[in-house]
Coordinates of C-alpha atoms in Angstrom, one line a residue:
Chain A
X1 CA 101.8 83.3 119.3
X2 CA 105.2 85.2 120.0
X3 CA 103.6 88.6 121.5
X4 CA 105.3 89.4 125.0
X5 CA 101.8 89.5 126.5
X6 CA 100.6 86.6 124.5
X7 CA 103.9 84.3 126.1
X8 CA 103.0 85.8 129.2
X9 CA 99.8 84.7 129.5
X10 CA 100.5 81.4 128.4
X11 CA 102.8 80.4 131.1
X12 CA 100.5 81.9 133.9
X13 CA 98.1 79.3 132.4
X14 CA 100.7 76.7 132.6
X15 CA 101.1 78.0 136.3
X16 CA 97.5 77.0 136.8
X17 CA 97.5 73.8 135.1
X18 CA 100.0 72.7 137.3
X19 CA 98.6 74.2 140.7
X20 CA 95.0 73.8 139.8
X21 CA 94.6 71.4 137.1
X22 CA 94.9 67.9 138.9
X23 CA 97.8 65.9 139.2
X24 CA 98.4 64.3 135.8
X25 CA 99.2 66.1 132.5
X26 CA 96.0 64.8 131.4
X27 CA 93.7 66.3 133.7
X28 CA 95.7 69.4 133.5
X29 CA 95.5 69.5 129.7
X30 CA 91.6 69.2 129.8
X31 CA 91.6 72.0 132.4
X32 CA 93.2 74.2 130.3
X33 CA 91.6 73.1 127.0
X34 CA 88.0 74.1 128.9
X35 CA 88.9 77.0 130.3
X36 CA 89.8 78.7 126.8
X37 CA 87.3 76.6 125.0
X38 CA 84.0 75.6 127.0
X39 CA 84.4 72.3 126.3
X40 CA 86.8 69.6 127.0
X41 CA 88.9 67.6 124.7
X42 CA 87.7 64.7 122.5
X43 CA 90.4 62.0 122.7
X44 CA 91.8 62.6 119.8
X45 CA 92.7 66.1 120.5
X46 CA 93.7 65.0 124.0
X47 CA 95.9 62.6 122.4
X48 CA 97.8 65.2 120.3
X49 CA 97.9 67.3 123.0
X50 CA 99.6 65.0 125.7
X51 CA 102.1 63.9 122.8
X52 CA 103.2 67.1 122.4
X53 CA 103.4 68.0 126.1
X54 CA 106.2 65.1 126.3
X55 CA 107.8 66.3 123.6
X56 CA 108.2 69.6 124.6
X57 CA 109.1 68.3 128.2
X58 CA 111.7 66.0 126.6
X59 CA 113.4 68.7 124.9
X60 CA 113.4 71.6 127.5
X61 CA 114.8 68.8 130.3
X62 CA 117.5 68.6 127.6
X63 CA 117.8 72.5 127.7
X64 CA 117.1 73.8 130.4
X65 CA 118.4 77.2 130.0
X66 CA 116.1 77.6 127.2
X67 CA 113.2 76.9 129.2
X68 CA 114.7 79.6 132.4
X69 CA 114.4 81.9 129.4
X70 CA 111.1 81.4 127.9
X71 CA 110.1 81.9 131.3
X72 CA 111.5 85.2 131.8
X73 CA 109.2 86.4 129.2
X74 CA 106.5 89.1 130.6
X75 CA 106.8 91.3 133.7
X76 CA 104.8 88.8 135.8
X77 CA 106.8 87.0 138.1
X78 CA 107.1 83.0 137.5
X79 CA 106.0 80.5 140.4
X80 CA 109.4 79.5 141.6
X81 CA 108.3 75.9 143.1
X82 CA 107.9 74.7 139.5
X83 CA 110.3 72.5 137.8
X84 CA 111.5 75.0 134.6
X85 CA 111.5 72.3 132.2
X86 CA 108.4 71.3 133.0
X87 CA 106.6 75.0 133.3
X88 CA 108.3 75.5 129.9
X89 CA 106.1 72.5 128.5
X90 CA 103.3 73.3 129.5
X91 CA 103.6 77.1 129.0
X92 CA 104.3 76.1 125.2
X93 CA 101.0 73.8 125.1
X94 CA 99.2 76.7 126.5
X95 CA 100.3 78.6 124.4
X96 CA 99.1 76.6 121.6
X97 CA 95.5 76.4 123.1
X98 CA 95.1 79.9 123.4
X99 CA 96.3 80.1 119.2
X100 CA 93.6 77.8 118.4
X101 CA 91.1 78.8 115.7
X102 CA 88.4 78.1 118.0
X103 CA 89.9 80.2 120.5
X104 CA 90.7 83.1 118.6
X105 CA 87.6 83.0 116.6
X106 CA 83.9 83.4 117.2
X107 CA 82.4 80.7 115.1
Chain B
X1 CA 80.1 78.4 96.5
X2 CA 77.2 77.2 98.2
X3 CA 77.4 75.9 101.9
X4 CA 76.1 72.3 101.2
X5 CA 78.2 71.8 98.4
X6 CA 81.4 73.3 100.2
X7 CA 80.0 70.6 103.3
X8 CA 80.0 67.7 100.3
X9 CA 83.3 68.4 99.5
X10 CA 84.6 69.1 102.8
X11 CA 83.3 65.2 103.7
X12 CA 85.3 64.2 100.2
X13 CA 88.7 65.7 102.1
X14 CA 87.5 64.1 105.6
X15 CA 87.1 60.9 103.5
X16 CA 90.7 61.2 101.4
X17 CA 92.3 61.9 104.4
X18 CA 90.4 59.5 106.4
X19 CA 92.1 56.8 104.4
X20 CA 95.6 57.6 104.6
X21 CA 97.3 55.5 107.3
X22 CA 99.7 57.5 108.7
X23 CA 100.3 61.5 109.1
X24 CA 97.2 63.1 108.4
X25 CA 97.6 66.4 109.8
X26 CA 101.0 65.9 107.5
X27 CA 99.0 65.2 104.5
X28 CA 96.8 67.8 105.1
X29 CA 99.1 70.4 106.1
X30 CA 101.4 69.7 103.0
X31 CA 98.0 70.0 100.6
X32 CA 97.3 73.1 102.4
X33 CA 100.7 74.9 102.3
X34 CA 101.8 74.1 98.7
X35 CA 99.0 73.9 96.1
X36 CA 101.2 72.3 93.6
X37 CA 100.7 68.8 95.7
X38 CA 96.9 68.2 95.8
X39 CA 95.0 71.4 94.0
X40 CA 95.9 71.5 91.0
X41 CA 96.1 68.2 89.5
X42 CA 95.5 69.8 86.3
X43 CA 98.3 71.8 86.4
X44 CA 100.6 69.4 85.3
X45 CA 98.7 68.2 82.3
X46 CA 98.7 72.4 81.4
X47 CA 100.2 73.5 78.0
X48 CA 103.6 75.0 78.6
X49 CA 103.1 78.6 79.8
X50 CA 99.6 78.1 80.7
X51 CA 100.3 76.7 83.9
X52 CA 98.2 78.2 87.1
X53 CA 99.1 78.1 91.0
X54 CA 96.0 79.3 92.2
X55 CA 92.1 78.2 91.5
X56 CA 92.2 78.4 87.4
X57 CA 93.0 74.6 86.1
X58 CA 95.2 76.7 83.0
X59 CA 95.7 80.1 82.5
X60 CA 93.2 82.0 79.9
X61 CA 96.1 82.4 77.1
X62 CA 99.6 82.9 77.5
X63 CA 100.8 85.7 80.1
X64 CA 102.6 88.6 79.1
X65 CA 103.3 89.6 82.9
X66 CA 104.4 87.0 85.5
X67 CA 103.5 89.6 88.5
X68 CA 101.8 93.4 89.3
X69 CA 103.3 96.2 90.8
X70 CA 100.9 99.1 91.5
X71 CA 102.2 102.2 92.2
X72 CA 99.4 103.9 93.9
X73 CA 99.5 107.3 93.9
X74 CA 96.5 107.2 96.7
X75 CA 94.8 110.5 97.1
X76 CA 94.7 111.5 93.6
X77 CA 97.6 113.6 91.8
X78 CA 96.8 116.7 89.9
X79 CA 96.9 115.5 86.2
X80 CA 97.2 119.3 84.9
X81 CA 100.6 119.8 86.5
X82 CA 102.2 116.6 86.3
X83 CA 101.0 115.2 82.7
X84 CA 98.4 116.8 80.6
X85 CA 99.8 119.4 79.2
X86 CA 96.8 122.4 78.0
X87 CA 98.7 125.2 76.8
X88 CA 95.8 127.0 76.0
X89 CA 94.8 127.4 79.3
X90 CA 96.8 130.5 80.2
X91 CA 94.2 132.4 77.7
X92 CA 91.7 131.3 80.3
X93 CA 93.4 132.5 83.6
X94 CA 91.2 133.2 85.8
X95 CA 87.9 133.5 83.5
X96 CA 85.1 130.9 84.6
X97 CA 84.8 127.8 83.7
X98 CA 82.4 127.5 80.4
X99 CA 79.2 125.8 81.3
X100 CA 79.6 123.5 78.1
X101 CA 82.7 122.4 79.2
X102 CA 81.3 121.1 83.3
X103 CA 78.5 119.8 81.4
X104 CA 76.3 119.0 84.1
X105 CA 79.0 117.3 86.2
X106 CA 78.1 117.4 89.9
X107 CA 81.0 119.1 92.4
X108 CA 81.9 117.5 95.8
X109 CA 80.6 119.6 98.8
X110 CA 84.4 121.0 99.2
X111 CA 83.5 123.2 96.4
X112 CA 79.8 123.0 95.5
X113 CA 79.5 126.7 97.5
X114 CA 81.9 128.5 95.5
X115 CA 80.8 131.3 93.5
X116 CA 83.2 130.7 90.5
X117 CA 84.8 128.5 89.2
X118 CA 87.9 129.9 87.8
X119 CA 90.5 128.3 85.3
X120 CA 93.8 127.9 87.0
X121 CA 96.5 127.1 84.3
X122 CA 99.5 125.2 85.5
X123 CA 102.4 126.8 86.9
X124 CA 104.9 124.7 85.5
X125 CA 106.5 124.4 82.4
X126 CA 106.0 121.2 80.4
X127 CA 108.8 119.9 78.3
X128 CA 109.2 117.1 75.3
X129 CA 110.8 113.8 76.0
X130 CA 111.5 110.6 74.4
X131 CA 111.2 109.7 71.0
X132 CA 107.7 110.7 70.7
X133 CA 108.0 114.0 72.2
X134 CA 105.7 113.6 75.2
X135 CA 105.1 116.4 77.3
X136 CA 106.2 116.1 80.8
X137 CA 106.3 118.8 83.4
X138 CA 109.2 120.4 84.9
X139 CA 108.1 118.5 88.4
X140 CA 108.9 114.9 86.8
X141 CA 112.4 115.0 85.6
X142 CA 113.3 111.1 86.1
X143 CA 109.7 109.8 85.0
X144 CA 110.3 112.3 81.9
X145 CA 113.4 110.2 81.2
X146 CA 111.5 106.7 81.0
X147 CA 108.7 108.0 78.7
X148 CA 109.7 105.9 76.1
X149 CA 109.0 102.8 78.6
X150 CA 105.6 103.6 79.2
X151 CA 102.3 103.9 78.0
X152 CA 100.7 107.1 79.2
X153 CA 96.8 107.1 79.4
X154 CA 95.3 110.0 79.9
X155 CA 91.7 109.0 79.8
X156 CA 91.4 106.9 82.9
X157 CA 87.6 107.7 84.4
X158 CA 85.6 107.1 87.2
X159 CA 82.4 107.6 88.2
X160 CA 83.3 108.1 92.2
X161 CA 83.9 111.7 93.3
X162 CA 85.4 111.4 96.8
X163 CA 87.9 109.3 98.0
X164 CA 86.7 106.4 99.7
X165 CA 84.4 105.7 97.1
X166 CA 86.7 106.2 94.2
X167 CA 89.9 104.2 95.5
X168 CA 87.4 101.5 96.8
X169 CA 86.1 101.2 93.2
X170 CA 89.3 100.7 91.5
X171 CA 90.8 98.6 93.9
X172 CA 87.7 96.2 94.2
X173 CA 85.4 97.4 91.1
X174 CA 82.8 98.4 93.2
X175 CA 82.0 101.5 95.4
X176 CA 80.5 99.8 97.7
X177 CA 83.3 98.1 100.3
X178 CA 82.9 94.6 100.7
X179 CA 84.5 93.0 97.4
X180 CA 88.0 91.8 96.8
X181 CA 90.9 93.3 95.8
X182 CA 92.6 93.3 92.9
X183 CA 95.2 91.7 94.2
X184 CA 93.4 89.4 95.9
X185 CA 91.8 88.1 92.8
X186 CA 95.6 87.3 91.3
X187 CA 96.4 85.3 94.1
X188 CA 93.4 83.5 94.1
X189 CA 93.2 83.2 90.3
X190 CA 97.1 81.9 89.6
X191 CA 98.8 81.8 92.9
X192 CA 102.5 82.4 93.9
X193 CA 105.3 80.8 92.7
X194 CA 106.7 82.0 96.0
X195 CA 105.5 80.1 99.0
X196 CA 107.2 81.1 101.4
X197 CA 106.1 85.2 101.6
X198 CA 102.2 86.3 100.7
X199 CA 100.8 86.4 97.1
X200 CA 99.7 90.3 97.6
X201 CA 102.1 92.6 99.6
X202 CA 101.2 95.7 100.3
X203 CA 104.1 98.6 101.2
X204 CA 102.6 101.7 102.8
X205 CA 105.1 104.7 102.6
X206 CA 105.4 107.4 105.0
X207 CA 103.6 110.7 104.6
X208 CA 106.2 113.0 102.9
X209 CA 106.8 116.9 102.8
X210 CA 104.3 118.1 100.7
X211 CA 101.5 115.6 101.3
X212 CA 97.5 116.5 101.8
X213 CA 96.4 113.0 102.8
X214 CA 93.8 110.9 103.5
X215 CA 93.3 107.2 105.7
X216 CA 93.3 104.0 103.7
X217 CA 91.6 100.9 104.9
X218 CA 93.1 97.1 105.0
X219 CA 89.6 96.8 103.4
X220 CA 91.3 98.2 100.2
X221 CA 93.7 95.1 99.8
X222 CA 90.9 92.7 101.7
X223 CA 90.0 89.3 100.3
X224 CA 86.4 89.9 100.5
X225 CA 84.2 87.0 100.1
X226 CA 86.9 85.3 98.8
X227 CA 89.5 82.8 101.1
X228 CA 90.7 85.5 103.7
X229 CA 94.6 83.9 102.6
X230 CA 94.5 86.1 99.6
X231 CA 94.1 89.4 101.2
X232 CA 97.5 91.4 100.7
X233 CA 99.7 91.7 103.8
X234 CA 100.9 95.0 104.3
X235 CA 104.7 95.0 106.3
X236 CA 105.3 97.9 108.2
X237 CA 106.9 101.2 107.6
X238 CA 108.9 101.7 110.5
X239 CA 110.6 98.8 112.9
X240 CA 110.2 95.3 112.3
X241 CA 108.1 94.5 108.7
X242 CA 106.2 92.1 110.5
X243 CA 105.3 92.2 113.9
X244 CA 105.8 89.2 116.7
X245 CA 107.6 87.1 113.8
X246 CA 110.5 86.4 116.0
X247 CA 110.2 83.1 118.3
X248 CA 110.7 84.6 121.9
X249 CA 113.7 83.6 123.9
X250 CA 113.9 79.7 124.4
X251 CA 111.8 78.6 121.5
X252 CA 114.2 76.9 118.9
X253 CA 113.1 76.6 115.6
X254 CA 112.4 72.7 116.3
X255 CA 110.4 73.2 119.5
X256 CA 108.5 76.1 117.2
X257 CA 108.1 73.2 114.5
X258 CA 106.3 71.0 116.9
X259 CA 104.3 73.5 118.4
X260 CA 102.8 74.5 115.2
X261 CA 103.0 70.7 114.2
X262 CA 100.1 69.9 116.7
X263 CA 98.2 73.5 116.4
X264 CA 97.7 72.4 113.0
X265 CA 96.7 68.9 113.7
X266 CA 94.4 70.4 116.0
X267 CA 93.1 73.3 113.6
X268 CA 92.8 70.7 111.2
X269 CA 90.2 68.6 113.1
X270 CA 88.0 71.4 114.2
X271 CA 87.7 72.1 110.1
X272 CA 86.6 68.2 109.7
X273 CA 84.4 68.8 112.1
X274 CA 82.7 72.0 111.2
X275 CA 83.9 72.3 107.9
X276 CA 84.0 76.2 108.2
X277 CA 86.9 76.8 105.5
X278 CA 88.1 79.7 107.1
X279 CA 90.2 77.6 109.4
X280 CA 92.2 76.5 106.2
X281 CA 93.2 80.0 106.0
X282 CA 94.7 80.0 109.8
X283 CA 96.2 77.1 109.0
X284 CA 97.5 78.2 106.0
X285 CA 98.5 81.6 107.6
X286 CA 100.7 79.9 110.2
X287 CA 102.7 77.8 108.4
X288 CA 103.1 81.5 106.4
X289 CA 103.9 83.1 109.3
X290 CA 106.7 80.3 110.1
X291 CA 108.2 80.5 106.9
X292 CA 108.4 84.2 107.0
X293 CA 110.3 84.1 109.6
X294 CA 113.5 83.0 107.2
X295 CA 112.4 85.0 104.3
X296 CA 111.1 88.8 105.4
X297 CA 114.4 89.4 107.3
X298 CA 116.4 88.1 103.8
X299 CA 114.3 90.5 101.8
X300 CA 114.3 93.5 103.2
X301 CA 118.2 93.0 103.9
X302 CA 119.6 95.7 101.7
X303 CA 122.7 95.7 102.8
X304 CA 124.0 93.5 99.7
X305 CA 122.6 96.2 97.2
X306 CA 124.9 97.7 95.3
X307 CA 125.4 101.4 95.0
X308 CA 125.0 101.6 91.1
X309 CA 121.2 100.3 91.6
X310 CA 120.5 102.3 95.4
X311 CA 121.3 105.6 93.5
X312 CA 118.6 104.8 90.7
X313 CA 116.0 105.3 93.5
X314 CA 117.2 108.3 94.6
X315 CA 118.5 109.7 98.4
X316 CA 116.1 108.0 100.8
X317 CA 116.0 104.7 99.1
X318 CA 118.0 103.1 103.0
X319 CA 115.6 104.9 104.9
X320 CA 112.7 102.2 105.8
X321 CA 109.3 103.7 105.5
X322 CA 109.9 106.0 102.5
X323 CA 108.9 105.8 98.6
X324 CA 112.2 105.1 97.3
X325 CA 113.3 102.7 99.7
X326 CA 108.9 100.9 99.3
X327 CA 110.2 100.9 95.3
X328 CA 113.3 99.2 95.9
X329 CA 111.4 96.6 98.1
X330 CA 108.6 95.6 95.6
X331 CA 111.6 95.4 93.2
X332 CA 113.0 92.7 95.9
X333 CA 109.7 91.3 96.2
X334 CA 109.2 90.8 92.3
X335 CA 112.4 89.0 92.0
X336 CA 111.0 86.5 95.0
X337 CA 108.1 85.9 92.6
X338 CA 105.3 88.0 95.0
X339 CA 102.2 87.8 92.1
X340 CA 100.7 91.3 93.4
X341 CA 102.7 94.2 95.4
X342 CA 100.9 97.6 95.7
X343 CA 103.4 100.3 97.2
X344 CA 100.9 103.2 98.9
X345 CA 102.4 106.8 98.8
X346 CA 99.7 109.0 99.9
X347 CA 99.8 113.4 100.1
X348 CA 98.3 114.4 96.5
X349 CA 95.1 115.7 98.0
X350 CA 96.1 119.3 97.0
X351 CA 92.7 120.8 97.7
X352 CA 94.9 124.6 98.2
X353 CA 98.9 125.7 98.4
X354 CA 99.0 123.3 95.1
X355 CA 102.1 124.6 93.5
X356 CA 103.9 124.8 96.7
X357 CA 103.3 120.7 98.0
X358 CA 103.5 119.3 94.9
X359 CA 106.5 120.7 94.0
X360 CA 107.5 118.9 97.5
X361 CA 105.5 116.2 97.5
X362 CA 107.4 115.3 93.7
X363 CA 110.9 115.8 95.1
X364 CA 110.3 112.5 96.8
X365 CA 108.0 110.6 94.7
X366 CA 109.6 111.4 91.0
X367 CA 113.2 109.3 91.1
X368 CA 111.8 106.3 92.9
X369 CA 109.1 105.7 90.3
X370 CA 111.6 105.7 87.8
X371 CA 114.0 104.3 89.4
X372 CA 112.4 100.9 89.5
X373 CA 111.1 101.2 85.9
X374 CA 114.9 101.7 85.2
X375 CA 116.0 98.7 87.7
X376 CA 114.1 96.6 86.3
X377 CA 115.3 96.8 82.7
X378 CA 118.7 96.7 83.5
X379 CA 117.7 93.2 84.7
X380 CA 115.5 92.1 82.2
X381 CA 112.4 91.9 84.4
X382 CA 110.7 94.9 82.9
X383 CA 109.5 92.3 79.9
X384 CA 107.4 90.4 82.4
X385 CA 106.5 92.4 85.0
X386 CA 103.9 94.7 84.9
X387 CA 104.1 98.2 86.8
X388 CA 101.1 100.7 87.1
X389 CA 101.6 104.6 88.5
X390 CA 98.3 106.4 89.4
X391 CA 96.1 107.4 91.7
X392 CA 91.7 106.9 92.4
X393 CA 90.7 110.1 90.0
X394 CA 92.4 113.4 88.6
X395 CA 91.9 116.8 89.7
X396 CA 89.6 120.1 88.2
X397 CA 90.8 123.0 86.1
X398 CA 89.2 125.6 88.6
X399 CA 90.7 126.6 91.3
X400 CA 89.4 125.3 94.5
X401 CA 89.5 128.7 97.0
X402 CA 91.3 131.9 95.9
X403 CA 93.0 131.7 92.8
X404 CA 96.1 133.9 92.0
X405 CA 99.0 133.8 89.2
X406 CA 101.1 131.8 91.5
X407 CA 98.9 129.9 93.6
X408 CA 95.5 127.4 93.6
X409 CA 94.2 124.6 94.5
X410 CA 92.5 121.7 92.7
X411 CA 89.0 119.8 93.8
X412 CA 88.7 116.2 93.1
X413 CA 87.8 115.5 89.3
X414 CA 86.3 111.6 88.1
X415 CA 86.1 112.4 84.3
X416 CA 90.0 112.1 83.8
X417 CA 92.9 111.6 84.6
X418 CA 96.6 110.1 84.0
X419 CA 97.7 106.6 84.5
X420 CA 101.1 105.0 83.3
X421 CA 101.7 101.4 82.8
X422 CA 104.9 100.1 81.4
X423 CA 106.7 96.8 80.8
X424 CA 104.4 93.1 81.4
X425 CA 103.2 93.4 77.3
X426 CA 102.8 97.0 77.2
X427 CA 104.2 99.5 74.7
X428 CA 106.4 102.0 75.3
X429 CA 106.7 105.6 74.3
X430 CA 103.0 105.8 73.5
X431 CA 99.9 108.5 74.7
X432 CA 96.6 107.1 74.9
X433 CA 93.4 108.7 74.7
X434 CA 93.1 112.8 74.6
X435 CA 91.5 115.0 76.5
X436 CA 89.9 118.9 75.9
X437 CA 91.7 122.1 76.3
X438 CA 90.7 122.0 80.1
X439 CA 91.8 118.6 80.8
X440 CA 87.8 118.5 81.8
X441 CA 86.2 115.8 79.4
X442 CA 87.4 112.8 77.4
X443 CA 87.9 113.7 73.6
X444 CA 88.9 110.1 72.1
X445 CA 89.9 106.9 73.5
X446 CA 88.5 106.4 77.0
X447 CA 89.9 104.2 79.6
X448 CA 87.6 103.1 82.5
X449 CA 89.1 101.8 85.7
X450 CA 87.4 98.6 85.0
X451 CA 88.9 98.6 81.3
X452 CA 92.1 99.5 83.2
X453 CA 92.0 96.4 85.7
X454 CA 90.4 94.4 82.6
X455 CA 93.7 94.8 80.8
X456 CA 96.3 94.3 84.3
X457 CA 94.0 90.8 84.5
X458 CA 94.7 90.1 80.7
X459 CA 98.8 90.8 81.2
X460 CA 98.5 88.0 83.9
X461 CA 96.7 85.6 81.6
X462 CA 93.6 86.3 83.0
X463 CA 90.1 86.8 81.1
X464 CA 88.8 88.9 84.1
X465 CA 85.0 87.7 82.2
X466 CA 86.2 84.2 83.2
X467 CA 87.5 84.8 86.5
X468 CA 84.5 84.3 89.0
X469 CA 83.8 83.6 92.4
X470 CA 80.5 82.5 93.7
X471 CA 78.4 84.0 96.5
X472 CA 75.2 84.8 97.8
X473 CA 74.2 82.6 95.0
X474 CA 76.3 85.3 92.1
X475 CA 79.0 85.0 90.1
X476 CA 80.9 88.1 90.8
X477 CA 84.3 89.2 89.0
X478 CA 86.9 92.0 89.4
X479 CA 85.0 94.2 86.4
X480 CA 81.4 93.2 87.6
X481 CA 79.8 93.7 84.1
X482 CA 82.0 95.7 82.6
X483 CA 85.3 96.0 80.7
X484 CA 87.3 95.8 77.6
X485 CA 90.6 95.4 77.5
X486 CA 92.6 98.1 76.2
X487 CA 94.4 96.6 73.3
X488 CA 95.5 100.0 71.8
X489 CA 98.5 100.0 74.5
X490 CA 99.6 96.2 74.5
X491 CA 102.3 94.9 72.5

């Protein structure tokens, strides 16, 4: 979760969510969830992710420097066209998805 | 537990949490991270002193020890050069070990090809120490100063003759890998009073000068078929004690908390759908890691330890990864309520050049162990902390390789070896059992490693025959179908 490479991978996934995942947050979350788990999130799962995305976004909008810091982690250049608070919020949710038991463990 | 039974219980959980109007994830989480909330409804009703925080509803009897620190001397120190004084061996120098003494004992393949098995008396002097005149080698001047606080058991024995089966055996009760380790059993059985640190912590010491050593494997402190949250957590001996514990820049505690809550909710939903109890472990471990973000830096900050305490452990105490540092850390873990700590010191595999090597190794291995006992004692913690010292087997009286007046090696010897225990309801100043003049066979009071393990659990308030876990249709326990508590050494 905190390993540099993991945080960096989460940021790149977040960029893909914002550029390839569709226009609205629900579509973007579904996009990343499917990439990681090979299934679509159920409604309750989607609700949790949406709520969390919203919270993170508010927090990072209130503290853009924190968002900027998070986005510097790793060697890959960040996509500068994406607003930092939003990208940081997606990065947190992407990191969450990449840490789901279902993603980390083969059942 | 069988899978159907498990699923039925799961269904009950789902029903229970489903009924809770608000905060499903939070309630589930609370029960996972704080076993006192739900899991232990009977603990409140337990008689005083018999409360359990683990799977046992109440302890089997009043405990003498609240925690265990095992200083594990991996690779098997030579009992003949440290503890088991055999003066008559001087007359047998370079004579062949009599067949009547060997009595059919198998050799390892390291010495089975030797044409002779010449007896190698220890080159080290022994002196009597303590009120009862316990013989201790000149290599252990510091441990000699605590003999009145320990029970020296000279007759521990095992069947295994090579390192891995032997260490697996003493750690898990079976020579074949796969069973839970003793620390995991303790965690499973009685839980931990500190929710901010793992209940079973493993500390590894850097390989010191004079060492000859074998690899160790994580399964030696693993949970086997017990839920994996009971496995030992090994702190790293250099750099950060736990990797990736710090949040990345830009992520503050609140952000982390929100993310972990979301993660726990999603994992909890998955758990209820598929019923894999190992998801519980993952949820619990993320929570443990979160709490360890605070507790570990505090644990390893020894800057406030006074000099007179540091001095007890010797000159290496401030150097992370040394045995001395780990012994101090073991005391700090004990203070914080960690149930089971194992400090591994490797390097006793002295097949050759034993006198020179063991002299080197004991220079850094002697004082910290004695210092730990003295430190616990001065804090009044020795009474309820059981300390164990020893390895997986002993070493042979005959020399491996060429024997000279001042040099020899010793091969593996399972029939008898020396360990000691202190505190936690163990008598001080006791020498338990006796071996023959060759330290090759037990004359009286044998203590099998199952007996040792049964005794350790006994001191924690656990009847080793009653702490069981059903796996693949059979109740398993640490001591298999063996083990007798060594009452002679108990207060």
